[in-house]
XYZ file of C-alpha atoms in Angstrom:
652
model
C 0.094 -0.122 -0.225
C 2.959 2.457 0.280
C 6.738 2.362 -0.912
C 8.278 2.134 2.847
C 6.553 -0.946 3.705
C 6.855 -2.480 0.221
C 10.563 -2.030 0.851
C 10.397 -4.277 3.787
C 10.014 -7.022 1.356
C 13.411 -6.897 0.325
C 16.174 -8.587 2.018
C 18.029 -7.188 4.764
C 15.267 -4.766 5.543
C 13.168 -5.139 8.844
C 9.594 -4.292 9.002
C 8.597 -5.493 12.855
C 6.679 -2.412 13.751
C 3.063 -2.298 12.362
C 2.802 1.514 13.917
C 5.470 3.127 11.686
C 7.045 2.522 8.416
C 10.908 3.181 9.218
C 13.165 1.525 7.044
C 15.779 -0.506 9.059
C 18.480 -1.987 6.671
C 21.095 -4.398 7.878
C 20.864 -3.428 11.387
C 21.316 0.262 10.872
C 19.231 3.068 12.344
C 16.625 4.429 9.944
C 18.135 7.678 10.268
C 21.019 6.059 7.887
C 18.344 6.082 5.088
C 18.464 8.918 2.313
C 15.163 9.710 0.829
C 15.193 10.946 -2.955
C 12.334 12.057 -4.889
C 13.119 12.460 -8.606
C 16.807 12.732 -7.551
C 16.123 15.446 -5.089
C 17.084 14.654 -1.402
C 14.241 15.039 0.937
C 14.169 14.627 4.804
C 11.186 12.504 4.982
C 8.181 11.503 2.751
C 6.035 10.764 5.847
C 3.038 12.235 7.578
C 3.632 12.841 11.529
C 7.310 12.782 11.012
C 9.672 14.752 13.390
C 13.060 16.271 12.813
C 15.824 13.731 12.137
C 13.504 11.024 11.462
C 12.895 9.432 8.239
C 9.938 7.116 8.871
C 6.396 7.588 10.218
C 2.852 6.031 10.530
C 1.741 7.032 6.999
C 3.380 7.771 3.636
C 2.619 10.916 1.699
C 3.607 9.441 -1.347
C 1.061 7.716 -3.335
C 2.158 4.596 -4.924
C -0.285 4.939 -7.959
C 2.158 7.720 -9.212
C 5.433 5.750 -8.893
C 7.502 4.210 -11.664
C 10.652 2.285 -11.409
C 12.739 3.391 -8.334
C 15.925 2.366 -7.054
C 16.424 0.900 -3.557
C 20.108 0.255 -2.348
C 20.941 -1.210 0.592
C 24.937 -0.949 0.815
C 28.074 0.003 -1.111
C 25.943 2.307 -3.331
C 27.594 4.104 -6.112
C 29.569 7.616 -5.856
C 26.533 9.441 -7.125
C 24.671 9.039 -3.363
C 26.108 10.628 -0.513
C 24.877 11.642 3.148
C 23.585 7.994 3.781
C 24.902 5.371 5.788
C 22.490 2.397 5.345
C 20.508 2.646 2.222
C 19.249 4.990 -0.528
C 15.596 4.942 -1.759
C 15.596 7.098 -4.968
C 11.800 7.343 -5.829
C 10.461 8.455 -9.326
C 7.009 9.556 -10.319
C 5.666 8.173 -13.536
C 4.407 10.358 -16.707
C 0.762 10.770 -17.272
C -0.870 9.297 -20.210
C 0.332 11.263 -23.598
C -2.756 9.929 -25.576
C -6.028 10.156 -23.548
C -7.375 11.520 -20.355
C -7.717 8.959 -17.638
C -9.395 9.354 -14.012
C -9.298 7.312 -10.760
C -11.319 7.442 -7.739
C -10.483 5.235 -4.745
C -11.981 4.761 -1.433
C -10.531 2.605 1.380
C -10.912 1.968 5.105
C -7.237 3.009 6.069
C -5.810 5.354 3.109
C -9.200 7.307 2.758
C -10.346 9.037 -0.271
C -8.139 9.218 -3.385
C -8.655 11.091 -6.639
C -6.387 10.954 -9.556
C -6.279 12.594 -12.959
C -3.621 12.246 -16.024
C -3.473 13.009 -19.842
C -1.936 14.917 -22.489
C -1.022 18.515 -22.483
C -1.671 19.532 -26.088
C 1.269 21.955 -26.677
C 3.883 19.044 -27.370
C 2.588 15.608 -28.608
C 4.922 14.053 -25.763
C 3.704 16.303 -23.010
C 1.586 14.857 -20.059
C 0.349 15.441 -16.501
C -0.497 13.324 -13.408
C -1.937 14.384 -10.295
C -3.293 12.823 -7.198
C -5.041 13.925 -4.165
C -5.765 11.901 -1.058
C -7.538 12.557 2.305
C -7.368 10.097 4.888
C -8.763 9.285 8.640
C -7.284 6.215 9.661
C -9.407 3.991 11.895
C -8.542 3.334 15.368
C -7.846 -0.504 14.814
C -5.196 0.540 12.244
C -3.131 3.050 14.212
C -3.054 1.535 17.628
C -4.451 4.815 19.325
C -8.043 5.999 20.213
C -7.030 9.472 18.775
C -8.030 10.075 15.109
C -5.240 11.110 12.908
C -6.108 13.403 10.017
C -3.913 13.620 6.912
C -4.140 14.865 3.469
C -1.527 14.902 0.534
C -1.062 16.034 -3.093
C 1.527 14.273 -5.527
C 1.775 15.735 -9.365
C 4.208 15.651 -12.183
C 4.199 17.733 -15.190
C 6.358 16.364 -18.233
C 6.664 19.112 -20.656
C 8.121 16.656 -23.242
C 11.220 17.342 -25.697
C 11.951 20.631 -26.960
C 14.692 22.621 -28.476
C 15.827 23.637 -25.104
C 15.715 19.988 -23.727
C 13.310 18.147 -21.517
C 11.586 19.988 -18.695
C 9.678 18.050 -15.827
C 7.975 19.690 -12.938
C 6.963 17.670 -9.868
C 6.156 17.821 -6.402
C 4.359 16.417 -3.373
C 2.553 18.053 -0.258
C 1.095 16.713 3.000
C -0.784 17.864 6.034
C -1.470 15.955 8.990
C -2.613 16.421 12.709
C -3.578 14.519 15.654
C -4.871 15.214 19.097
C -4.220 12.862 22.089
C -6.713 13.915 24.843
C -5.457 12.045 28.027
C -8.999 11.510 29.482
C -9.725 9.484 26.216
C -6.677 7.540 26.250
C -6.582 3.973 27.721
C -3.284 2.595 29.229
C -2.928 0.308 26.311
C -2.673 3.225 23.771
C 0.637 2.863 21.518
C 1.437 6.554 21.543
C -0.284 8.520 24.272
C -0.217 8.885 28.243
C -3.624 9.219 30.273
C -1.681 11.876 32.100
C -1.135 14.190 29.247
C -2.979 16.244 26.292
C -0.885 16.308 23.347
C -1.507 18.323 19.775
C 0.659 17.382 16.827
C 0.682 19.145 13.585
C 2.896 18.396 10.393
C 3.334 19.600 7.120
C 5.872 18.516 4.640
C 6.415 19.607 0.842
C 8.597 19.533 -2.275
C 8.596 21.119 -5.317
C 11.519 20.362 -8.228
C 12.232 21.254 -11.694
C 14.546 18.789 -13.699
C 15.968 19.641 -17.106
C 17.673 17.184 -19.602
C 20.025 18.183 -22.405
C 21.217 15.726 -24.558
C 24.521 15.950 -26.540
C 23.838 13.508 -29.348
C 23.426 9.907 -28.714
C 26.391 9.608 -26.275
C 26.082 12.075 -23.699
C 23.428 14.125 -21.561
C 23.388 16.835 -18.949
C 20.832 16.539 -16.105
C 20.051 19.760 -13.846
C 17.796 19.827 -10.892
C 16.397 22.727 -8.829
C 14.085 22.235 -5.949
C 12.681 23.301 -2.475
C 11.439 21.041 0.241
C 10.202 21.609 3.891
C 9.442 19.432 6.662
C 7.939 20.955 9.720
C 6.336 19.637 12.919
C 4.719 21.443 16.158
C 4.016 19.629 19.290
C 2.186 21.127 22.524
C 1.935 18.971 25.659
C -0.064 19.614 28.822
C 0.601 17.521 31.809
C -1.888 16.881 34.642
C -0.851 16.512 38.401
C -2.838 13.908 39.913
C -4.850 14.683 42.969
C -5.387 12.841 45.978
C -7.789 10.471 44.727
C -5.571 9.649 41.997
C -7.592 11.699 39.198
C -6.147 14.119 36.783
C -5.933 17.674 38.714
C -4.145 20.844 37.684
C -2.832 20.922 34.010
C 0.198 22.846 33.039
C 2.456 23.399 29.861
C 5.013 20.940 30.031
C 6.536 20.896 26.467
C 6.542 22.914 23.305
C 8.205 22.093 20.113
C 8.474 23.786 16.875
C 10.784 22.355 13.995
C 11.330 23.135 10.737
C 13.991 22.008 8.030
C 13.766 23.900 4.819
C 16.154 22.707 2.000
C 17.102 24.665 -1.254
C 18.864 22.131 -3.948
C 20.660 22.625 -6.790
C 22.350 19.669 -8.620
C 23.951 18.733 -11.997
C 24.896 15.521 -13.391
C 26.839 14.930 -16.775
C 26.824 11.528 -18.318
C 29.074 10.274 -21.188
C 29.446 6.989 -23.009
C 32.778 7.114 -24.687
C 32.534 3.678 -26.548
C 30.883 0.243 -26.006
C 33.331 -0.546 -23.087
C 33.618 2.758 -21.207
C 31.194 5.266 -19.720
C 31.529 7.867 -16.994
C 29.610 10.469 -15.099
C 30.229 13.211 -12.794
C 28.270 16.023 -11.027
C 27.796 17.933 -7.747
C 25.063 19.015 -5.501
C 24.685 21.917 -3.099
C 21.995 21.803 -0.259
C 21.201 24.904 1.483
C 19.650 24.080 4.799
C 17.668 26.814 6.933
C 16.718 24.830 10.101
C 14.564 25.935 13.137
C 14.792 23.711 16.062
C 12.915 24.931 19.171
C 12.123 22.694 22.123
C 11.199 23.915 25.280
C 10.614 21.355 28.292
C 9.494 21.650 31.828
C 10.093 18.321 33.090
C 13.122 16.118 33.733
C 14.943 18.916 34.562
C 16.430 18.761 38.104
C 17.917 22.502 38.037
C 14.501 24.047 37.273
C 13.070 25.357 40.707
C 9.569 24.858 42.192
C 10.044 27.733 44.548
C 6.130 27.996 45.265
C 6.183 24.205 46.086
C 3.036 23.434 43.862
C 4.881 20.444 42.170
C 5.309 22.111 38.821
C 8.581 23.166 37.715
C 8.663 27.162 37.474
C 9.651 27.651 33.893
C 10.403 25.897 30.670
C 13.811 25.145 29.669
C 15.228 25.674 26.113
C 16.452 22.077 25.433
C 17.149 23.211 21.761
C 16.763 26.690 20.507
C 18.543 27.026 17.161
C 18.054 28.802 13.864
C 20.658 27.945 11.505
C 21.431 28.339 7.772
C 24.277 26.304 6.048
C 25.320 24.319 3.163
C 26.102 20.645 2.179
C 28.054 20.601 -0.677
C 28.970 17.344 -2.523
C 30.935 16.420 -5.817
C 31.521 13.130 -7.355
C 32.898 11.396 -10.410
C 32.293 7.589 -11.300
C 32.984 5.516 -14.289
C 32.569 1.820 -15.641
C 35.040 0.064 -17.892
C 33.883 -3.585 -19.655
C 36.995 -5.442 -20.071
C 35.206 -7.893 -21.576
C 31.529 -8.995 -22.009
C 31.639 -10.767 -18.776
C 33.868 -8.760 -16.507
C 33.544 -5.096 -15.624
C 34.771 -2.728 -13.046
C 33.345 0.494 -11.916
C 34.764 2.984 -9.327
C 34.396 6.532 -8.207
C 35.024 9.152 -5.559
C 32.617 11.236 -3.564
C 33.467 14.247 -1.341
C 31.388 16.394 1.153
C 31.790 19.249 2.987
C 29.429 20.557 5.644
C 29.748 24.276 6.194
C 28.247 23.987 9.726
C 31.030 22.311 11.179
C 33.446 22.891 8.470
C 33.904 19.118 8.185
C 35.377 17.636 4.882
C 35.207 13.770 3.908
C 36.486 11.826 0.862
C 34.771 8.649 0.238
C 35.884 6.191 -2.669
C 33.691 3.556 -3.903
C 34.166 0.474 -6.113
C 32.565 -2.607 -7.699
C 33.571 -5.658 -9.573
C 31.208 -7.784 -11.764
C 31.829 -11.149 -13.404
C 29.337 -13.063 -15.439
C 31.252 -15.984 -15.349
C 28.376 -18.118 -16.983
C 25.461 -16.795 -18.914
C 23.005 -17.151 -16.240
C 25.554 -16.751 -13.266
C 27.072 -13.446 -11.916
C 29.570 -12.841 -8.947
C 30.116 -8.987 -7.761
C 32.045 -7.604 -5.170
C 31.719 -3.868 -3.923
C 33.406 -1.573 -1.434
C 32.085 1.896 -0.147
C 33.407 4.559 2.268
C 30.104 6.355 3.497
C 29.427 9.483 5.522
C 26.509 11.202 7.005
C 25.682 14.205 8.872
C 24.789 13.983 12.579
C 21.067 13.892 13.159
C 19.964 17.754 13.815
C 18.321 16.821 17.067
C 21.584 15.792 18.476
C 23.607 18.251 16.637
C 21.688 21.373 17.956
C 21.386 20.084 21.529
C 21.574 22.457 24.406
C 23.716 21.739 27.961
C 23.757 23.964 30.827
C 27.537 25.093 30.583
C 27.268 27.229 33.920
C 24.197 28.130 36.152
C 21.736 29.840 33.803
C 23.909 29.614 30.927
C 23.280 27.133 28.040
C 25.097 26.159 25.090
C 24.972 23.715 22.022
C 27.799 21.373 22.956
C 27.320 18.856 20.259
C 27.730 21.371 17.462
C 31.488 20.619 16.435
C 30.402 16.810 16.029
C 31.862 15.547 12.510
C 30.150 12.873 10.054
C 29.492 9.639 11.234
C 31.438 7.099 8.896
C 31.237 3.502 7.465
C 32.954 0.978 5.508
C 30.876 -1.087 3.341
C 32.083 -4.478 2.136
C 29.435 -6.777 -0.076
C 29.876 -9.882 -1.891
C 26.959 -11.064 -4.183
C 25.860 -13.990 -6.118
C 23.039 -13.874 -8.863
C 21.751 -16.808 -10.835
C 18.981 -17.061 -13.461
C 16.783 -19.911 -13.044
C 15.031 -20.216 -16.194
C 13.179 -17.268 -18.041
C 11.131 -16.029 -14.908
C 13.066 -16.967 -11.703
C 16.055 -15.735 -10.000
C 18.367 -16.509 -7.007
C 20.396 -13.913 -5.350
C 22.598 -14.154 -2.290
C 24.600 -11.468 -0.667
C 27.086 -11.357 2.303
C 27.987 -7.931 3.925
C 30.200 -6.497 6.551
C 30.022 -2.875 7.533
C 32.083 -1.318 9.950
C 30.861 2.212 11.524
C 33.118 4.523 13.286
C 33.261 8.375 14.487
C 29.803 7.559 15.916
C 28.867 10.260 18.757
C 29.053 8.995 22.235
C 29.138 10.394 25.623
C 32.614 11.685 26.874
C 32.432 9.861 30.278
C 32.078 6.057 30.118
C 28.254 4.976 29.323
C 26.398 2.603 27.002
C 24.723 5.576 24.916
C 25.400 5.653 21.151
C 23.682 7.516 18.362
C 23.336 4.334 16.261
C 20.355 3.560 18.446
C 18.519 6.745 17.826
C 15.788 7.347 14.850
C 13.235 4.473 15.600
C 10.668 6.580 17.305
C 9.175 10.273 17.270
C 12.020 11.677 19.570
C 15.652 11.531 20.327
C 17.536 10.975 23.609
C 19.054 14.175 25.207
C 22.640 13.625 25.403
C 24.892 16.774 25.444
C 28.722 17.095 24.859
C 28.961 14.171 22.935
C 32.234 12.867 20.787
C 32.999 11.054 17.690
C 34.641 8.124 19.350
C 31.841 5.170 19.087
C 31.954 2.221 16.740
C 29.470 -0.272 15.394
C 29.449 -3.370 13.259
C 26.993 -5.353 11.149
C 27.420 -8.519 9.282
C 25.111 -11.073 7.700
C 23.814 -13.249 4.761
C 20.928 -12.451 2.709
C 19.015 -14.756 0.199
C 16.510 -13.901 -2.441
C 14.329 -16.331 -4.545
C 12.045 -14.306 -6.855
C 9.604 -15.599 -9.652
C 8.773 -12.282 -11.864
C 5.016 -12.004 -12.689
C 4.320 -14.123 -15.633
C 1.683 -16.814 -16.336
C -0.522 -15.093 -14.033
C 1.267 -15.312 -10.658
C 4.477 -14.116 -9.024
C 6.627 -15.337 -5.776
C 9.005 -13.592 -3.625
C 11.000 -15.235 -0.646
C 13.571 -13.214 1.012
C 15.702 -14.071 4.337
C 18.299 -12.188 6.115
C 20.525 -13.737 9.096
C 22.624 -10.892 10.677
C 24.119 -9.592 13.649
C 24.347 -5.857 14.769
C 26.388 -4.671 17.584
C 27.908 -1.295 19.009
C 30.357 0.008 21.446
C 29.608 3.211 23.603
C 32.193 5.074 25.389
C 32.409 2.229 28.220
C 33.816 0.076 25.523
C 31.244 -2.750 26.141
C 29.970 -4.600 23.080
C 26.373 -4.788 23.115
C 23.317 -5.466 20.716
C 22.120 -2.181 18.976
C 18.319 -1.359 19.194
C 17.861 -3.076 15.661
C 19.428 -6.093 16.225
C 16.686 -8.578 15.334
C 19.172 -11.258 14.089
C 16.647 -12.731 11.325
C 13.930 -11.728 9.012
C 11.724 -13.887 6.713
C 9.251 -12.734 4.152
C 7.221 -14.927 1.917
C 4.795 -13.319 -0.660
C 3.023 -14.522 -3.541
C -0.065 -13.663 -5.911
C -2.153 -15.066 -8.687
C -4.514 -13.649 -11.233
C -7.424 -15.560 -13.028
C -9.149 -14.291 -16.049
C -12.726 -14.976 -16.280
C -15.362 -14.692 -18.728
C -15.282 -15.378 -22.775
C -13.065 -12.051 -23.320
C -11.209 -12.092 -20.141
C -12.751 -8.942 -19.079
C -13.066 -10.037 -15.272
C -10.016 -10.777 -13.278
C -9.854 -12.469 -9.763
C -6.883 -11.800 -7.776
C -5.141 -13.132 -4.518
C -2.035 -11.850 -2.919
C -0.605 -12.883 0.586
C 2.423 -12.335 2.795
C 3.913 -13.760 5.584
C 6.686 -12.192 7.962
C 8.408 -13.102 10.946
C 11.535 -11.758 12.644
C 13.453 -11.659 15.893
C 12.350 -9.650 18.527
C 14.048 -5.891 18.967
C 16.506 -5.573 21.873
C 15.427 -3.310 24.561
C 16.855 -1.488 27.768
C 15.007 -2.657 31.048
C 13.516 -0.035 33.331
C 14.494 0.350 36.818
C 11.171 0.285 38.506
C 12.022 1.540 41.934
C 14.265 4.361 40.417
C 11.433 5.422 38.273
C 8.760 5.555 41.233
C 11.357 7.601 42.906
C 11.693 9.670 40.026
C 7.904 10.768 39.990
C 7.218 8.390 37.304
C 9.655 9.327 34.814
C 11.182 6.292 33.226
C 14.732 5.413 34.491
C 16.672 2.837 32.504
C 19.289 0.498 33.457
C 21.980 1.620 31.101
C 24.616 -0.589 32.538
C 22.914 -3.486 31.074
C 21.246 -1.507 27.802
C 19.744 -3.517 25.117
C 20.375 -7.018 27.132
C 16.316 -7.828 27.001
C 14.655 -8.888 23.833
C 10.739 -8.433 22.929
C 9.008 -11.458 21.627
C 9.494 -12.572 17.986
C 7.373 -10.895 15.328
C 5.095 -12.750 13.025
C 2.271 -11.433 10.687
C 0.136 -12.986 8.012
C -1.562 -10.751 5.424
C -4.200 -11.995 2.862
C -5.625 -9.948 0.210
C -8.575 -10.705 -2.155
C -9.711 -8.873 -5.130
C -11.931 -8.663 -8.339
C -11.459 -6.454 -11.561
C -14.225 -5.841 -13.782
C -13.384 -4.297 -17.214
C -16.347 -2.787 -19.394
C -15.919 -4.304 -22.726
C -17.614 -1.618 -24.410
C -16.210 1.332 -22.846
C -13.150 2.506 -20.936
C -14.261 1.772 -17.403
C -13.040 -0.437 -14.733
C -14.139 -1.461 -11.163
C -11.909 -2.881 -8.703
C -12.697 -4.197 -5.239
C -10.438 -5.516 -2.812
C -10.557 -7.291 0.558
C -7.313 -6.847 2.627
C -7.175 -8.922 5.743
C -4.080 -7.845 7.668
C -2.600 -9.889 10.706
C -5.176 -12.589 10.050
C -3.893 -14.545 13.073
C -4.723 -11.958 15.132
C -1.014 -11.916 16.561
C -0.676 -9.276 19.212
C 3.281 -8.520 18.701
C 4.934 -7.090 21.634
C 5.584 -3.104 20.993
C 7.345 -2.047 24.021
C 7.632 -2.459 27.923
C 7.157 0.765 29.831
C 6.033 2.264 33.110
C 2.465 2.447 33.612
C 1.366 5.370 35.938
C -2.072 4.008 36.375
C -0.748 0.525 37.426
C 2.581 1.459 38.962
C 4.078 -1.395 37.152
C 6.270 -1.974 33.926
C 3.562 -3.190 31.503
C 3.866 -4.850 28.214
C 2.153 -2.840 25.506
C 1.168 -4.865 22.310
C 0.726 -3.998 18.837
C -2.517 -4.052 16.666
C -4.197 -7.171 15.956
C -6.344 -8.266 13.015
C -7.461 -5.283 10.699
C -9.758 -5.732 7.881
C -9.394 -3.056 5.182
C -11.700 -2.704 2.157
C -11.104 -1.054 -0.625
C -12.963 0.238 -3.804
C -11.390 1.751 -7.220
C -13.021 3.146 -10.443
C -11.103 3.952 -13.445
C -12.203 5.621 -16.649
């Protein structure tokens, strides 16, 4: 139903959280993912996203507008930078250049969708495609009794070939909001707290213009200009419980106002010199305009309570930054074919971050050997670097009584060596077997000055980041594993996809102890299949069946110290000396989808009906163990169970 969750079908990608679509690749944090839309970097493509995160509960990308996109999980080419784990380069398709088409869709989960496409008459190859969606996800689908509202708009205008080249204008925009009211929340809510009222508003947007200019049949120049924004506002009011245990006085506890604007200019030139050698080079400048304001009243031991009412006297600026700076990147890469079977590609990528004045060089190389007509072996290496997540980079610390400063602002790039070996074999015309083994060494990871288990590699799988000031680039991590993919491409009316991964993901904080990362599930298995049956004398009726089975190991977590939490007025205190030593239960989910498509034989009209039975076994997968202020215990919170989604689509 959406690109990020579709990506969880790939080998090496975890999808053990029903509430968010974070893309966790090979044990890396989802912050290590680079999102690109039509080649333009964007912070996130999700509704309800927060500063520094790449995932969220609902995607703002409409899959009905997508065409072939690139998803790379390691040792990616020199063209890509500012990513440690993976690259998801999403592309919009062109509209129909011959006739106008319209689509209407209604679903219990994704809501109402309207889409139109067709030719633009001034050029025979020009077209447009656009969609609008308005969704109100149901309670069962989101894991909360609060109702999320969201809407988004995707479009692409292809102006066709002209004397000045080809121009394409594209974009997406999204608005979302949700209010969590404490007196309407039960203790099993996945996101909210009965002792709080919280108000969330988000917006995101991207507009880009691509220009392609061809130089004969052997070369072309691509230039991209775009602007994107991602903003989230969050207000939280806390309740003081009265003597009877009921919610009493309310006070403003947290205010968040984050916005990340990006202004991007990039240019790439591709040249094919002959049948054996091709090369490309280019550069990109991203100008960041970042506002990061977080004002917090709780969890601040130095905030006085002079009137003794149980409420700290003022809000503390945990982050209060407005910065403008540039991230500049250049690269060059080439590929040489020694023979029809053997090829070598290599390149160099360079990055410079103006905010920290940090500069890095990143070599990349890959070797491919087609030693038999149906079998190929490959080796790849890449050195990759990424800017520290902004919530960490801009954090404030009290450096003197009443004096605060961003003590993480000099943190340099996080860096990683990638080594990948692959084997690819065709099994007949429509079957493929692929195996990969990888090793990743992450270094220059921000950790605390004094010995502790904290590391930035564990951030990014939720809505907020930990608050750790005065960090240094001295931590390490390592990931290694084996992945297997068996694929039957869609033919003869059916497809099959089986992917599995076995891996290990560990890190060291400043205490030098080797521990599980927060994403060390250790294994993932996905089995997918689908079949179409054409009915009727002219085959204008089609029955469809699709199914997916997924299972993985449980995620590690840090246990809570119950006694210390009670003594800390219910604010959770974690046993950091045994960080990520416990593991949630294994994840298991089975989805089944039935559909029927009715094509009118006399006119251009199609009706489609789908029944999507999600989590048919009603497996209540474990979500988190957290302190419950109502029961005064550490309780298990479970994810959503069985959920049926019904969808109707009409195309004409």
